PDB file of C-alpha atoms in Angstrom:
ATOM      1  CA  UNK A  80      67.799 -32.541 -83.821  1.00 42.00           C
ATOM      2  CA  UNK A  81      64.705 -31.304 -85.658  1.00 42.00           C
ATOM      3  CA  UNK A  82      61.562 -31.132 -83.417  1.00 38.00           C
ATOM      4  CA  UNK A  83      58.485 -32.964 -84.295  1.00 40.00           C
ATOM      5  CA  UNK A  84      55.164 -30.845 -85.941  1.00 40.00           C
ATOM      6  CA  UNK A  85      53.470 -31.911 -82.074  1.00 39.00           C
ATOM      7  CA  UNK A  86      56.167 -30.407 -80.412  1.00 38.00           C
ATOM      8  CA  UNK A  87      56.565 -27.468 -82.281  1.00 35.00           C
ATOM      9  CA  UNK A  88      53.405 -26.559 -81.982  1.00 36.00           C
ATOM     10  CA  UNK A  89      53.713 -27.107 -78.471  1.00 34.00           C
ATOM     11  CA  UNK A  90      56.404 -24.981 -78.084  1.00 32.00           C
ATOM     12  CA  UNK A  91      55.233 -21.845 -79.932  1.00 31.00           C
ATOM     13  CA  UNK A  92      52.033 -21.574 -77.757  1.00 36.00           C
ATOM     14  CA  UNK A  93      53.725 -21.723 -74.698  1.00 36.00           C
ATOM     15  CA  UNK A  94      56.126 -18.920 -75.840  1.00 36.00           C
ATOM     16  CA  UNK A  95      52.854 -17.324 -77.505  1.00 35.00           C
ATOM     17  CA  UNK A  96      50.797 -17.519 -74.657  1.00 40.00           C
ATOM     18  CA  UNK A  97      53.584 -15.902 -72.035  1.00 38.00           C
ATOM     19  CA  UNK A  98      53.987 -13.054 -74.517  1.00 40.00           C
ATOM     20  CA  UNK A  99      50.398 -12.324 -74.579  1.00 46.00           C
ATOM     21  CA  UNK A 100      50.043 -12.312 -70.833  1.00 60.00           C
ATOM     22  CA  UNK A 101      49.854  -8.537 -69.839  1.00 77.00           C
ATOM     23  CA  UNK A 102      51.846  -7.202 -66.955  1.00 95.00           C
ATOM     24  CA  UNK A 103      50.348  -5.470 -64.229  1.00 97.00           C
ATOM     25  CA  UNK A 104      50.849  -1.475 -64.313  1.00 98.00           C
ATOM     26  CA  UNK A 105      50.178   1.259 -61.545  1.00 98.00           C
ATOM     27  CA  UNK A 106      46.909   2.664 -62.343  1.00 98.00           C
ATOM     28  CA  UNK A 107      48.561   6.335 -61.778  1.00 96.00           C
ATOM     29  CA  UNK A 108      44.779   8.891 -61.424  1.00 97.00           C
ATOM     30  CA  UNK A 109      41.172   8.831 -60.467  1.00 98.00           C
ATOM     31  CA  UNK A 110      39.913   9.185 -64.476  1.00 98.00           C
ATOM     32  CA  UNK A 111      41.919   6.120 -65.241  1.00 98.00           C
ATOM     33  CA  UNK A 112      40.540   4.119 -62.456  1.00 98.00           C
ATOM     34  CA  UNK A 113      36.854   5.021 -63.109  1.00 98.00           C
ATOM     35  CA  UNK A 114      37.302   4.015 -66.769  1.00 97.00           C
ATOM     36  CA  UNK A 115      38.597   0.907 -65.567  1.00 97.00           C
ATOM     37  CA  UNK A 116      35.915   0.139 -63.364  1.00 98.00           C
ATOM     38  CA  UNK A 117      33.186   1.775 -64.992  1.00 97.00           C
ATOM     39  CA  UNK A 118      29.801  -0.296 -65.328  1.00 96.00           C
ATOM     40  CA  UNK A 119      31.813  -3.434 -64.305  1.00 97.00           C
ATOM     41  CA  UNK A 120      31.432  -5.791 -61.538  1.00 98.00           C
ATOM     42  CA  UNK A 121      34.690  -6.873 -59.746  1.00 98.00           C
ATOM     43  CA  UNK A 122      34.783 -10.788 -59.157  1.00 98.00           C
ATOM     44  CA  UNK A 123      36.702 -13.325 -57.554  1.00 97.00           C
ATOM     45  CA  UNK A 124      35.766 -16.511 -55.876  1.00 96.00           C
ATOM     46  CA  UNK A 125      32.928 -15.763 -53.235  1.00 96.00           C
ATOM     47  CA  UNK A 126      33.332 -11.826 -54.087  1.00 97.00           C
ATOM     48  CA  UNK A 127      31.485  -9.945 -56.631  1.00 98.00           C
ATOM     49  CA  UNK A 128      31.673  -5.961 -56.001  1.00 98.00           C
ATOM     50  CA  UNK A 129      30.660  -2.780 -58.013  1.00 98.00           C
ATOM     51  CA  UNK A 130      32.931   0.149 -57.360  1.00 98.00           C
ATOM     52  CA  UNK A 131      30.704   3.222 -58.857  1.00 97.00           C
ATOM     53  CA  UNK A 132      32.680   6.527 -60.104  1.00 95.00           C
ATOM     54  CA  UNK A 133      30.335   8.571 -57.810  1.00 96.00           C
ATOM     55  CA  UNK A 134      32.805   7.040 -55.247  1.00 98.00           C
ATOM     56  CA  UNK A 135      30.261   3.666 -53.862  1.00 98.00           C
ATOM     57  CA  UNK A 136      31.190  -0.028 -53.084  1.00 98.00           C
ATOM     58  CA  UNK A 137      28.320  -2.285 -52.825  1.00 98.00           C
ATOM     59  CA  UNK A 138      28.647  -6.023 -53.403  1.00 98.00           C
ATOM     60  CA  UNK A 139      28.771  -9.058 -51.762  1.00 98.00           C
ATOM     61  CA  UNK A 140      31.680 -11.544 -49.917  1.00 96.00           C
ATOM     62  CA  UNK A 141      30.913 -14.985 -48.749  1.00 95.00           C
ATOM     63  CA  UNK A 142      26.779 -14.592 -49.443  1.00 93.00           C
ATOM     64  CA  UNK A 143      26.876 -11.222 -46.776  1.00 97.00           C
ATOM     65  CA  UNK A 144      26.404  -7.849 -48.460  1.00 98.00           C
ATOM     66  CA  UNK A 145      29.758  -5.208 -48.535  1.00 98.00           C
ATOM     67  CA  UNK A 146      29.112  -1.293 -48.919  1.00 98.00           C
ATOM     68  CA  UNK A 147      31.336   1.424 -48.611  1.00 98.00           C
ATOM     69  CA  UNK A 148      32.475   4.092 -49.889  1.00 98.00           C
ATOM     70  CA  UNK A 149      36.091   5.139 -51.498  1.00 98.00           C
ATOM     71  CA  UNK A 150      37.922   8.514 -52.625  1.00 98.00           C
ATOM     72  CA  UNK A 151      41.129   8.912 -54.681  1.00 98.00           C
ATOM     73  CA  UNK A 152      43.539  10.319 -52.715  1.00 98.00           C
ATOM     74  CA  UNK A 153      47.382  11.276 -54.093  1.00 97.00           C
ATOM     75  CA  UNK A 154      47.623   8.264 -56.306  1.00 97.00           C
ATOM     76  CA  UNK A 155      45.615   5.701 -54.601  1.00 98.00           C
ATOM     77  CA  UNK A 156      42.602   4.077 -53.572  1.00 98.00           C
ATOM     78  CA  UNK A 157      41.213   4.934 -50.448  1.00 98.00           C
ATOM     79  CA  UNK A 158      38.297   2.831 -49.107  1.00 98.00           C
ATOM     80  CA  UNK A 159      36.121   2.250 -46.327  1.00 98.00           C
ATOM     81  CA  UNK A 160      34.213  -0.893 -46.017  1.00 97.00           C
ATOM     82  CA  UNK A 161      31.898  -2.563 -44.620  1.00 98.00           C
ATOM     83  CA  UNK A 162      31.496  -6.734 -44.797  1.00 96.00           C
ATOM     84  CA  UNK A 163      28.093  -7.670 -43.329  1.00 96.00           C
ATOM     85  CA  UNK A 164      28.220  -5.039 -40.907  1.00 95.00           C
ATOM     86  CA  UNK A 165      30.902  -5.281 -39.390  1.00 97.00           C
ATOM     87  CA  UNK A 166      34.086  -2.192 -40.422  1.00 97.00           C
ATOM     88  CA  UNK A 167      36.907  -3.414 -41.838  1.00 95.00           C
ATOM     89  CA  UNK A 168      38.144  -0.042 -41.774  1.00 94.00           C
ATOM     90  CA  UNK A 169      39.608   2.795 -43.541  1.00 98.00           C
ATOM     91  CA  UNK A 170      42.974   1.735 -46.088  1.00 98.00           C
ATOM     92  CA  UNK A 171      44.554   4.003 -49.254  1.00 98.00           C
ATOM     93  CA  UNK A 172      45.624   1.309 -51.734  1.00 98.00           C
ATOM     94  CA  UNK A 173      47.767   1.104 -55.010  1.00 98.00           C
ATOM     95  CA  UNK A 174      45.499  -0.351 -58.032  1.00 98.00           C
ATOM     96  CA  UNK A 175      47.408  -2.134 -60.620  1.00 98.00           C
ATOM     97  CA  UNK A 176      45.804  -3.073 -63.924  1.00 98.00           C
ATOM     98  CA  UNK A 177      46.310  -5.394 -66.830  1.00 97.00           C
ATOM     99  CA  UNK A 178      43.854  -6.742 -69.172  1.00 95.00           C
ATOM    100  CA  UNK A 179      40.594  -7.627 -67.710  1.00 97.00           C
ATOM    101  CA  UNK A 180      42.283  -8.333 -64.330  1.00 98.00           C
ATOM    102  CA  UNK A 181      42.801  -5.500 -61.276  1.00 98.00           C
ATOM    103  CA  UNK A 182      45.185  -5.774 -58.318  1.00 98.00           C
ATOM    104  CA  UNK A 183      44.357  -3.606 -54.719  1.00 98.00           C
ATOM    105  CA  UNK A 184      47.534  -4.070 -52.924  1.00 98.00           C
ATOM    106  CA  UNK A 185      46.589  -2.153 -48.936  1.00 98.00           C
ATOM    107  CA  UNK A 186      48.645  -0.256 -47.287  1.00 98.00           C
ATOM    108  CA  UNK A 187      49.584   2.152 -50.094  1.00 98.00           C
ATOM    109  CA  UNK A 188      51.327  -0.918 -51.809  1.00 98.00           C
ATOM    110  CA  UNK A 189      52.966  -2.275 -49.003  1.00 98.00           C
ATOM    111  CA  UNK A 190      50.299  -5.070 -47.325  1.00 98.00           C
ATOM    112  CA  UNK A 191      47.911  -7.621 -48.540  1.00 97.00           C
ATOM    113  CA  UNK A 192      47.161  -7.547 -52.084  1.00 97.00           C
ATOM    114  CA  UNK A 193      43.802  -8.896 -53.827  1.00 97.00           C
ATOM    115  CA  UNK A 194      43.154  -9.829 -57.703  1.00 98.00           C
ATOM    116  CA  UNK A 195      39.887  -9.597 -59.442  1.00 98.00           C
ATOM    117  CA  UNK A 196      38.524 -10.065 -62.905  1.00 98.00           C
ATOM    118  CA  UNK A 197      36.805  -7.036 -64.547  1.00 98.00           C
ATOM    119  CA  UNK A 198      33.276  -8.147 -66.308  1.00 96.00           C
TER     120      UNK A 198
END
């Protein structure tokens, strides 16, 4: 059965499309990390955060302002943050990157994990 030129094309840019799709890798140091994050804003619906190499989160979630302040610490991301106020607390977190996106999954990789866009 030969395929039609519409479905042909169909099926090479779903198979080109799933190739170019980047997988998610451990983002393994600190100097990796920053250059990630570096002069970018982090964004996802109602969230839009700046992570600064000096080692500040400012930003805001839901309209109300977040600030705190993170370290690298034996492989991860460790963060404490505030959401208008209020602490949400202290949490080391595994960063995953690929492409232009960034994954924080808590609990050293074993919680709750969060995707944003880098821009």
């Amino acid at each position: 059965m030969r395929l039609s030129n519409i479905s042909y094309a169909t099926v090479l840019a779903v198979f080109s499309g799933s190739a170019a799709l980047a997988e998610f890798s451990k983002v393994e140091d600190q100097d990796e990390f920053v250059a990630l994050v570096k002069g970018k804003e982090l964004k996802r619906p109602f969230v839009n955060l700046e992570v600064s190499e000096e080692g500040a989160i400012s930003g805001y979630g839901a309209a109300w302002p977040v600030t705190g302040n993170w370290t690298w610490d034996d492989g991860y991301f460790c963060r404490e943050i505030f959401w208008a106020g209020d602490p949400l607390g202290y949490n080391c977190q595994e960063v995953q990157a690929a492409g232009d996106r960034i994954r924080f999954t808590s609990d050293k990789g074993q919680g709750d994990s969060a995707e944003f866009r880098l821009r």
